[in-house]
Coordinates of C-alpha atoms in Angstrom, one line a residue:
M1 CA -12.3 19.8 -25.6
A2 CA -12.6 22.6 -28.1
Q3 CA -12.1 21.7 -31.8
F4 CA -9.5 23.7 -33.8
T5 CA -7.7 23.6 -37.1
L6 CA -4.0 23.7 -37.7
Y7 CA -3.0 25.4 -40.9
N8 CA 0.0 26.9 -42.6
K9 CA 0.2 30.7 -42.8
H10 CA 1.0 30.6 -46.5
S11 CA -2.2 28.7 -47.2
A12 CA -5.7 30.1 -46.9
P13 CA -7.4 29.3 -43.6
P14 CA -10.9 27.9 -43.5
S15 CA -12.6 31.3 -43.3
S16 CA -14.9 33.3 -45.5
E17 CA -13.0 36.5 -44.6
S18 CA -10.6 37.7 -47.3
T19 CA -9.3 40.8 -45.5
R20 CA -7.6 41.3 -42.2
V21 CA -9.7 42.9 -39.4
D22 CA -8.5 44.7 -36.3
C23 CA -9.1 42.1 -33.6
E24 CA -9.8 44.9 -31.0
H25 CA -13.1 45.6 -32.8
V26 CA -14.2 42.0 -33.5
P27 CA -16.0 40.0 -30.8
L28 CA -15.0 36.3 -30.6
C29 CA -18.2 34.5 -31.4
S30 CA -16.9 30.9 -30.9
I31 CA -13.7 29.1 -30.0
N32 CA -14.3 27.2 -33.2
D33 CA -13.6 30.4 -35.2
V34 CA -9.9 30.2 -34.0
Q35 CA -7.2 28.4 -36.0
L36 CA -3.8 27.3 -34.6
R37 CA -0.6 27.3 -36.6
F38 CA 3.1 27.4 -35.9
L39 CA 5.0 30.7 -36.1
V40 CA 6.9 31.5 -39.3
P41 CA 9.6 34.2 -39.9
D42 CA 7.0 36.5 -41.5
D43 CA 5.3 36.8 -38.0
L44 CA 8.3 38.4 -36.4
T45 CA 7.1 42.0 -36.4
E46 CA 3.6 41.2 -35.3
V47 CA 4.7 38.8 -32.6
R48 CA 7.2 41.3 -31.3
Q49 CA 4.6 44.0 -31.1
L50 CA 2.2 41.8 -29.2
C51 CA 4.8 40.6 -26.7
Q52 CA 5.8 44.1 -26.0
E53 CA 2.1 44.9 -25.2
W54 CA 1.5 41.7 -23.2
F55 CA 4.7 41.1 -21.1
P56 CA 6.8 43.4 -18.9
I57 CA 10.0 41.7 -20.1
D58 CA 12.0 43.2 -23.0
Y59 CA 13.0 40.3 -25.1
P60 CA 16.0 40.8 -27.5
L61 CA 15.4 40.7 -31.3
S62 CA 17.3 37.4 -31.4
W63 CA 14.7 35.8 -29.3
Y64 CA 11.9 36.7 -31.7
E65 CA 14.1 35.5 -34.6
D66 CA 14.5 32.1 -32.8
I67 CA 10.9 31.5 -31.9
T68 CA 9.7 32.3 -35.4
S69 CA 12.2 30.3 -37.3
S70 CA 13.9 27.6 -35.2
T71 CA 12.4 24.1 -34.8
R72 CA 14.0 24.1 -31.3
F73 CA 10.8 25.8 -30.0
F74 CA 7.2 24.8 -29.9
A75 CA 5.8 28.2 -31.0
L76 CA 2.1 28.1 -31.7
A77 CA -0.2 31.0 -32.6
A78 CA -3.9 31.3 -32.2
V79 CA -5.3 33.2 -35.2
Y80 CA -8.7 34.9 -35.6
N81 CA -9.6 36.7 -38.8
L82 CA -5.9 36.4 -39.9
A83 CA -4.7 38.2 -36.8
I84 CA -2.6 36.6 -34.1
I85 CA -4.6 36.8 -30.9
G86 CA -2.6 34.4 -28.7
L87 CA 0.6 32.4 -28.7
I88 CA 2.5 29.9 -26.6
V89 CA 6.2 29.3 -26.8
A90 CA 7.8 26.3 -25.2
E91 CA 11.1 24.4 -25.3
I92 CA 11.8 20.7 -24.7
K93 CA 15.2 20.1 -23.3
P94 CA 17.1 17.5 -21.2
Y95 CA 16.5 17.9 -17.5
R96 CA 20.3 17.9 -16.9
N97 CA 20.5 21.2 -18.8
V98 CA 18.0 23.2 -16.7
N99 CA 19.2 26.1 -14.7
K100 CA 20.3 25.6 -11.1
E101 CA 17.1 27.1 -9.6
D102 CA 15.1 24.4 -11.4
K103 CA 17.2 21.4 -10.5
G104 CA 14.8 20.2 -7.8
I105 CA 11.8 19.6 -10.1
L106 CA 12.6 15.8 -10.7
P107 CA 14.3 13.2 -8.6
D108 CA 18.0 12.8 -9.5
S109 CA 17.4 9.1 -10.5
M110 CA 14.7 10.1 -12.9
G111 CA 16.3 13.3 -14.1
R112 CA 19.4 11.6 -15.5
S113 CA 17.5 10.4 -18.6
A114 CA 14.4 12.6 -18.6
D115 CA 13.4 15.6 -20.6
V116 CA 11.3 18.6 -19.4
G117 CA 9.1 21.1 -21.2
Y118 CA 9.6 24.7 -20.3
I119 CA 6.9 27.3 -21.2
L120 CA 8.7 30.6 -22.0
S121 CA 5.6 32.6 -22.9
L122 CA 1.8 32.2 -23.0
G123 CA -0.2 35.3 -23.8
V124 CA -3.6 36.2 -25.2
H125 CA -4.8 39.6 -26.6
R126 CA -6.6 41.6 -24.0
S127 CA -9.8 41.8 -26.0
H128 CA -10.0 38.0 -26.4
R129 CA -9.2 36.9 -22.9
R130 CA -11.6 34.6 -20.9
N131 CA -12.7 33.0 -24.2
G132 CA -10.6 29.8 -23.7
I133 CA -7.8 30.8 -26.0
G134 CA -5.1 30.2 -23.3
S135 CA -6.5 26.8 -22.5
L136 CA -6.6 26.0 -26.2
L137 CA -2.9 26.8 -26.6
L138 CA -1.9 25.0 -23.5
D139 CA -4.0 21.9 -24.4
A140 CA -2.1 21.8 -27.8
L141 CA 1.2 21.8 -25.9
M142 CA 0.1 19.2 -23.4
N143 CA -1.2 16.9 -26.2
H144 CA 2.1 17.3 -28.0
L145 CA 4.1 16.3 -24.9
T146 CA 2.0 13.3 -23.9
T147 CA 2.4 11.3 -27.1
A148 CA 4.4 8.0 -27.1
E149 CA 7.2 9.8 -28.9
R150 CA 7.5 12.3 -26.0
H151 CA 7.2 9.8 -23.1
S152 CA 10.7 11.0 -21.8
V153 CA 9.2 14.4 -21.0
K154 CA 8.3 14.0 -17.3
A155 CA 7.3 17.6 -16.4
I156 CA 6.2 20.9 -17.8
F157 CA 7.3 24.0 -15.8
L158 CA 7.3 27.8 -16.1
H159 CA 8.1 30.9 -14.2
T160 CA 5.8 33.7 -13.4
L161 CA 5.8 36.9 -11.3
T162 CA 4.4 36.5 -7.8
T163 CA 2.1 39.5 -8.5
N164 CA 0.6 37.9 -11.7
Q165 CA -2.5 36.6 -10.0
P166 CA -4.4 35.9 -13.3
A167 CA -1.6 33.7 -14.5
I168 CA -1.3 31.9 -11.2
F169 CA -5.0 31.3 -11.1
F170 CA -5.0 30.0 -14.7
Y171 CA -2.1 27.5 -14.1
E172 CA -3.4 26.3 -10.8
K173 CA -6.7 25.6 -12.4
R174 CA -4.8 23.5 -15.0
R175 CA -3.2 21.4 -12.3
F176 CA 0.1 23.1 -12.1
T177 CA 1.5 23.2 -8.6
L178 CA 3.8 25.7 -6.9
H179 CA 7.3 24.3 -6.7
S180 CA 9.5 27.1 -5.5
F181 CA 9.8 30.8 -4.7
L182 CA 12.5 32.7 -6.6
P183 CA 13.4 36.0 -4.9
Y184 CA 14.5 38.8 -7.4
Y185 CA 14.3 36.3 -10.3
Y186 CA 13.1 39.0 -12.8
N187 CA 14.8 42.2 -13.7
I188 CA 12.1 44.5 -14.9
R189 CA 13.0 48.0 -15.9
G190 CA 16.0 47.9 -13.6
K191 CA 14.1 46.5 -10.6
G192 CA 14.3 43.0 -9.1
K193 CA 10.9 41.2 -9.0
D194 CA 10.1 37.9 -7.2
G195 CA 9.0 34.9 -9.2
F196 CA 7.3 31.5 -8.7
T197 CA 8.1 28.2 -10.4
Y198 CA 5.0 26.1 -11.3
V199 CA 5.2 22.5 -12.4
N200 CA 2.8 20.0 -14.0
Y201 CA 4.0 16.3 -13.9
I202 CA 3.2 14.1 -16.9
N203 CA 4.1 10.7 -18.4
G204 CA 4.7 9.2 -14.9
G205 CA 6.9 12.0 -13.7
H206 CA 6.8 13.1 -10.0
P207 CA 8.7 15.4 -7.6
P208 CA 11.6 14.3 -5.4
W209 CA 10.4 12.4 -2.4
T210 CA 10.3 14.1 1.0
L211 CA 10.9 12.4 4.3
L212 CA 7.1 12.0 4.7
D213 CA 6.9 10.3 1.3
H214 CA 9.6 7.8 2.4
I215 CA 7.7 7.1 5.6
K216 CA 4.4 6.6 3.7
H217 CA 6.2 4.3 1.2
Y218 CA 7.8 2.1 3.9
A219 CA 4.5 2.0 5.9
S220 CA 2.8 0.8 2.8
K221 CA 5.4 -1.9 2.3
V222 CA 5.0 -3.0 5.9
R223 CA 1.2 -3.2 5.5
H224 CA 1.7 -5.1 2.3
T225 CA 4.1 -7.5 4.0
S226 CA 1.8 -8.0 6.9
S227 CA -1.1 -8.8 4.6
L228 CA 1.2 -11.2 2.7
C229 CA 2.3 -12.9 5.9
A230 CA -1.3 -13.3 7.0
W231 CA -2.2 -14.8 3.7
L232 CA 0.7 -17.2 3.8
A233 CA -0.2 -18.2 7.4
G234 CA -3.7 -18.9 6.3
R235 CA -2.6 -21.0 3.4
V236 CA -0.2 -23.0 5.6
Q237 CA -3.0 -23.6 8.1
Q238 CA -5.2 -24.9 5.4
V239 CA -2.4 -27.3 4.2
V240 CA -1.8 -28.5 7.7
R241 CA -5.5 -29.2 8.2
W242 CA -5.7 -31.1 4.9
F243 CA -2.6 -33.1 5.7
Y244 CA -3.9 -33.9 9.2
H245 CA -7.3 -35.0 7.8
R246 CA -5.7 -37.3 5.2
L247 CA -3.4 -38.8 7.9
L248 CA -6.4 -39.6 10.2
T249 CA -8.3 -41.0 7.3
R250 CA -5.4 -43.2 6.3
F251 CA -5.1 -44.8 9.7
N252 CA -8.8 -45.1 10.1
F253 CA -9.0 -42.9 13.1
I254 CA -12.2 -41.4 11.7
E255 CA -15.1 -43.0 10.0

């Protein structure tokens, strides 16, 4: 896995560069040149400009204020030469608080006490795509959610446009599976657009069982029971033979 450094924006990053360089004109030489840090309020203007370039959705100003200042969000930036070239924004919340369209992600029995991670945004500057930046950010989130302290988080999910093939390919490559189709989920420039829900199960989480899953489960139980019965029958047979041999020996029926 790629190595990276987390640092605070207000302290100097481990770089020899002392001035900011336009990332559109700087080739990314190595993933090791990228630092990760959490967003701070001073990032609001830069992040807002980037999101307006990257995403077709118009987020309100309050959303940018929240992700750059509230500890409610896991908002991580990938920085290269002091410029933000990628970011991921996620939220951890109780499963019982997810929207209606996402209620089928976990079984009801598991969902009563489980949390889920929801990826609100993941984007990389156009000039730095296909360099592993998106994977670096997603790995940081996955590592954060698979610690012992976050064991209650049983799934990570997200929504994406059905037409966003690069995002779909990226998430499927990272073991996210298609969960549901959401017709007219997005309102983009006054037009309804369809969406997909993708899910990655972690920390022992799993989707609700289907009828086929129940059949497989009970078939496995029957096979296990049959094997157990065969084992017990064999043991009983051995005991009977031992007892019979001792009985014959006692009454001198065999030499």
